[in-house]
Amino acid sequence: MYQLILMIHVIVAVVLIGLVLIQHGKGADIGAAFGSGASNTLFGSQGTGGFLFKLTGGLAITFFITSLLLSYLVSVQYQKADQQVIPQQTSVPANSIPVPVDNSKK
């Protein structure tokens, strides 16, 4: 489940970046006022603004939803790992540091 959502998240992110780069800014609309041939566009006389704007908005919502789902899944996995009991060593040796004994004085 996590990997599927992660793959969708990455694909949506790449497509979203591409859509933002394809769209023209507000300053580019002034060229249409001086006869740049805006009526010969594929999506009608309004251009691609409405279509690309709605598609970008939908992908942005999908991106945020997948981000929230991924963070929720990671937090659930972290809580499960935190609840597991790790066995600990109960007996500790009394003298864990070796001390040299001088036997030459006997």
PDB file of C-alpha atoms in Angstrom:
ATOM      1  CA  MET A   1       0.000   0.000   0.000  1.00  0.00           C
ATOM      2  CA  TYR A   2       2.799   2.383   0.935  1.00  0.00           C
ATOM      3  CA  GLN A   3       4.714   1.711  -2.273  1.00  0.00           C
ATOM      4  CA  LEU A   4       1.621   2.225  -4.446  1.00  0.00           C
ATOM      5  CA  ILE A   5       0.841   5.573  -2.843  1.00  0.00           C
ATOM      6  CA  LEU A   6       4.496   6.567  -3.106  1.00  0.00           C
ATOM      7  CA  MET A   7       4.540   5.751  -6.843  1.00  0.00           C
ATOM      8  CA  ILE A   8       1.337   7.755  -7.411  1.00  0.00           C
ATOM      9  CA  HIS A   9       2.834  10.622  -5.385  1.00  0.00           C
ATOM     10  CA  VAL A  10       6.007  10.731  -7.488  1.00  0.00           C
ATOM     11  CA  ILE A  11       4.113  10.504 -10.790  1.00  0.00           C
ATOM     12  CA  VAL A  12       1.723  13.279  -9.760  1.00  0.00           C
ATOM     13  CA  ALA A  13       4.667  15.442  -8.677  1.00  0.00           C
ATOM     14  CA  VAL A  14       6.449  15.040 -12.021  1.00  0.00           C
ATOM     15  CA  VAL A  15       3.276  15.733 -14.032  1.00  0.00           C
ATOM     16  CA  LEU A  16       2.498  18.726 -11.826  1.00  0.00           C
ATOM     17  CA  ILE A  17       5.954  20.178 -12.439  1.00  0.00           C
ATOM     18  CA  GLY A  18       5.495  19.656 -16.186  1.00  0.00           C
ATOM     19  CA  LEU A  19       2.091  21.362 -16.193  1.00  0.00           C
ATOM     20  CA  VAL A  20       3.378  24.357 -14.296  1.00  0.00           C
ATOM     21  CA  LEU A  21       6.241  24.723 -16.766  1.00  0.00           C
ATOM     22  CA  ILE A  22       3.894  24.418 -19.766  1.00  0.00           C
ATOM     23  CA  GLN A  23       1.535  27.165 -18.621  1.00  0.00           C
ATOM     24  CA  HIS A  24       2.246  30.724 -19.564  1.00  0.00           C
ATOM     25  CA  GLY A  25       2.228  33.540 -17.066  1.00  0.00           C
ATOM     26  CA  LYS A  26      -0.193  36.448 -16.757  1.00  0.00           C
ATOM     27  CA  GLY A  27       2.121  38.676 -18.788  1.00  0.00           C
ATOM     28  CA  ALA A  28       1.816  36.387 -21.799  1.00  0.00           C
ATOM     29  CA  ASP A  29      -1.905  37.217 -22.153  1.00  0.00           C
ATOM     30  CA  ILE A  30      -1.125  40.718 -23.310  1.00  0.00           C
ATOM     31  CA  GLY A  31       0.211  39.272 -26.576  1.00  0.00           C
ATOM     32  CA  ALA A  32      -3.229  37.872 -27.359  1.00  0.00           C
ATOM     33  CA  ALA A  33      -4.685  41.392 -27.261  1.00  0.00           C
ATOM     34  CA  PHE A  34      -2.428  42.429 -30.129  1.00  0.00           C
ATOM     35  CA  GLY A  35      -3.388  39.560 -32.432  1.00  0.00           C
ATOM     36  CA  SER A  36      -1.072  36.672 -31.650  1.00  0.00           C
ATOM     37  CA  GLY A  37      -3.562  34.143 -33.047  1.00  0.00           C
ATOM     38  CA  ALA A  38      -5.239  33.048 -29.823  1.00  0.00           C
ATOM     39  CA  SER A  39      -8.383  31.990 -31.687  1.00  0.00           C
ATOM     40  CA  ASN A  40      -6.515  29.163 -33.421  1.00  0.00           C
ATOM     41  CA  THR A  41      -5.745  27.248 -30.251  1.00  0.00           C
ATOM     42  CA  LEU A  42      -6.581  23.609 -29.629  1.00  0.00           C
ATOM     43  CA  PHE A  43      -8.817  24.265 -26.617  1.00  0.00           C
ATOM     44  CA  GLY A  44     -10.835  27.135 -28.104  1.00  0.00           C
ATOM     45  CA  SER A  45     -10.549  30.889 -28.134  1.00  0.00           C
ATOM     46  CA  GLN A  46      -9.975  31.036 -24.364  1.00  0.00           C
ATOM     47  CA  GLY A  47      -6.797  29.018 -24.803  1.00  0.00           C
ATOM     48  CA  THR A  48      -5.560  26.346 -22.426  1.00  0.00           C
ATOM     49  CA  GLY A  49      -5.878  28.508 -19.318  1.00  0.00           C
ATOM     50  CA  GLY A  50      -9.105  27.061 -17.950  1.00  0.00           C
ATOM     51  CA  PHE A  51      -8.292  23.438 -18.773  1.00  0.00           C
ATOM     52  CA  LEU A  52      -4.704  23.536 -17.508  1.00  0.00           C
ATOM     53  CA  PHE A  53      -5.753  25.516 -14.428  1.00  0.00           C
ATOM     54  CA  LYS A  54      -8.342  22.889 -13.461  1.00  0.00           C
ATOM     55  CA  LEU A  55      -5.957  20.009 -14.219  1.00  0.00           C
ATOM     56  CA  THR A  56      -3.198  21.641 -12.153  1.00  0.00           C
ATOM     57  CA  GLY A  57      -5.604  22.216  -9.274  1.00  0.00           C
ATOM     58  CA  GLY A  58      -6.754  18.591  -9.354  1.00  0.00           C
ATOM     59  CA  LEU A  59      -3.189  17.320  -9.402  1.00  0.00           C
ATOM     60  CA  ALA A  60      -2.249  19.664  -6.549  1.00  0.00           C
ATOM     61  CA  ILE A  61      -5.118  18.295  -4.443  1.00  0.00           C
ATOM     62  CA  THR A  62      -4.030  14.743  -5.300  1.00  0.00           C
ATOM     63  CA  PHE A  63      -0.458  15.624  -4.315  1.00  0.00           C
ATOM     64  CA  PHE A  64      -1.561  16.943  -0.913  1.00  0.00           C
ATOM     65  CA  ILE A  65      -3.796  13.928  -0.270  1.00  0.00           C
ATOM     66  CA  THR A  66      -0.988  11.481  -1.094  1.00  0.00           C
ATOM     67  CA  SER A  67       1.377  13.503   1.114  1.00  0.00           C
ATOM     68  CA  LEU A  68      -1.010  13.197   4.041  1.00  0.00           C
ATOM     69  CA  LEU A  69      -1.548   9.473   3.412  1.00  0.00           C
ATOM     70  CA  LEU A  70       2.189   8.828   3.250  1.00  0.00           C
ATOM     71  CA  SER A  71       2.829  10.697   6.495  1.00  0.00           C
ATOM     72  CA  TYR A  72      -0.005   8.793   8.197  1.00  0.00           C
ATOM     73  CA  LEU A  73       1.329   5.414   7.019  1.00  0.00           C
ATOM     74  CA  VAL A  74       4.843   6.239   8.209  1.00  0.00           C
ATOM     75  CA  SER A  75       3.565   7.341  11.621  1.00  0.00           C
ATOM     76  CA  VAL A  76       1.549   4.112  11.989  1.00  0.00           C
ATOM     77  CA  GLN A  77       4.633   2.050  11.091  1.00  0.00           C
ATOM     78  CA  TYR A  78       6.708   4.031  13.600  1.00  0.00           C
ATOM     79  CA  GLN A  79       4.158   3.439  16.355  1.00  0.00           C
ATOM     80  CA  LYS A  80       4.122  -0.294  15.617  1.00  0.00           C
ATOM     81  CA  ALA A  81       7.919  -0.434  15.775  1.00  0.00           C
ATOM     82  CA  ASP A  82       7.879   1.571  18.996  1.00  0.00           C
ATOM     83  CA  GLN A  83       5.467  -0.879  20.649  1.00  0.00           C
ATOM     84  CA  GLN A  84       7.635  -3.912  19.980  1.00  0.00           C
ATOM     85  CA  VAL A  85       9.564  -4.983  23.056  1.00  0.00           C
ATOM     86  CA  ILE A  86      13.273  -5.420  22.536  1.00  0.00           C
ATOM     87  CA  PRO A  87      14.702  -8.104  24.807  1.00  0.00           C
ATOM     88  CA  GLN A  88      17.365  -6.643  27.071  1.00  0.00           C
ATOM     89  CA  GLN A  89      20.234  -8.297  28.862  1.00  0.00           C
ATOM     90  CA  THR A  90      19.227  -8.809  32.506  1.00  0.00           C
ATOM     91  CA  SER A  91      22.461 -10.039  34.026  1.00  0.00           C
ATOM     92  CA  VAL A  92      25.462  -7.753  33.995  1.00  0.00           C
ATOM     93  CA  PRO A  93      28.891  -9.126  34.910  1.00  0.00           C
ATOM     94  CA  ALA A  94      30.146  -7.711  38.216  1.00  0.00           C
ATOM     95  CA  ASN A  95      33.659  -6.964  36.980  1.00  0.00           C
ATOM     96  CA  SER A  96      33.549  -6.154  33.310  1.00  0.00           C
ATOM     97  CA  ILE A  97      36.945  -4.392  33.274  1.00  0.00           C
ATOM     98  CA  PRO A  98      39.898  -6.767  33.577  1.00  0.00           C
ATOM     99  CA  VAL A  99      42.351  -5.711  36.292  1.00  0.00           C
ATOM    100  CA  PRO A 100      45.951  -6.938  36.022  1.00  0.00           C
ATOM    101  CA  VAL A 101      47.173  -8.863  39.082  1.00  0.00           C
ATOM    102  CA  ASP A 102      50.837  -8.553  40.136  1.00  0.00           C
ATOM    103  CA  ASN A 103      52.053 -12.055  41.162  1.00  0.00           C
ATOM    104  CA  SER A 104      55.754 -11.157  41.401  1.00  0.00           C
ATOM    105  CA  LYS A 105      55.628 -10.084  45.104  1.00  0.00           C
ATOM    106  CA  LYS A 106      54.585 -13.487  46.466  1.00  0.00           C
TER     107      LYS A 106
END
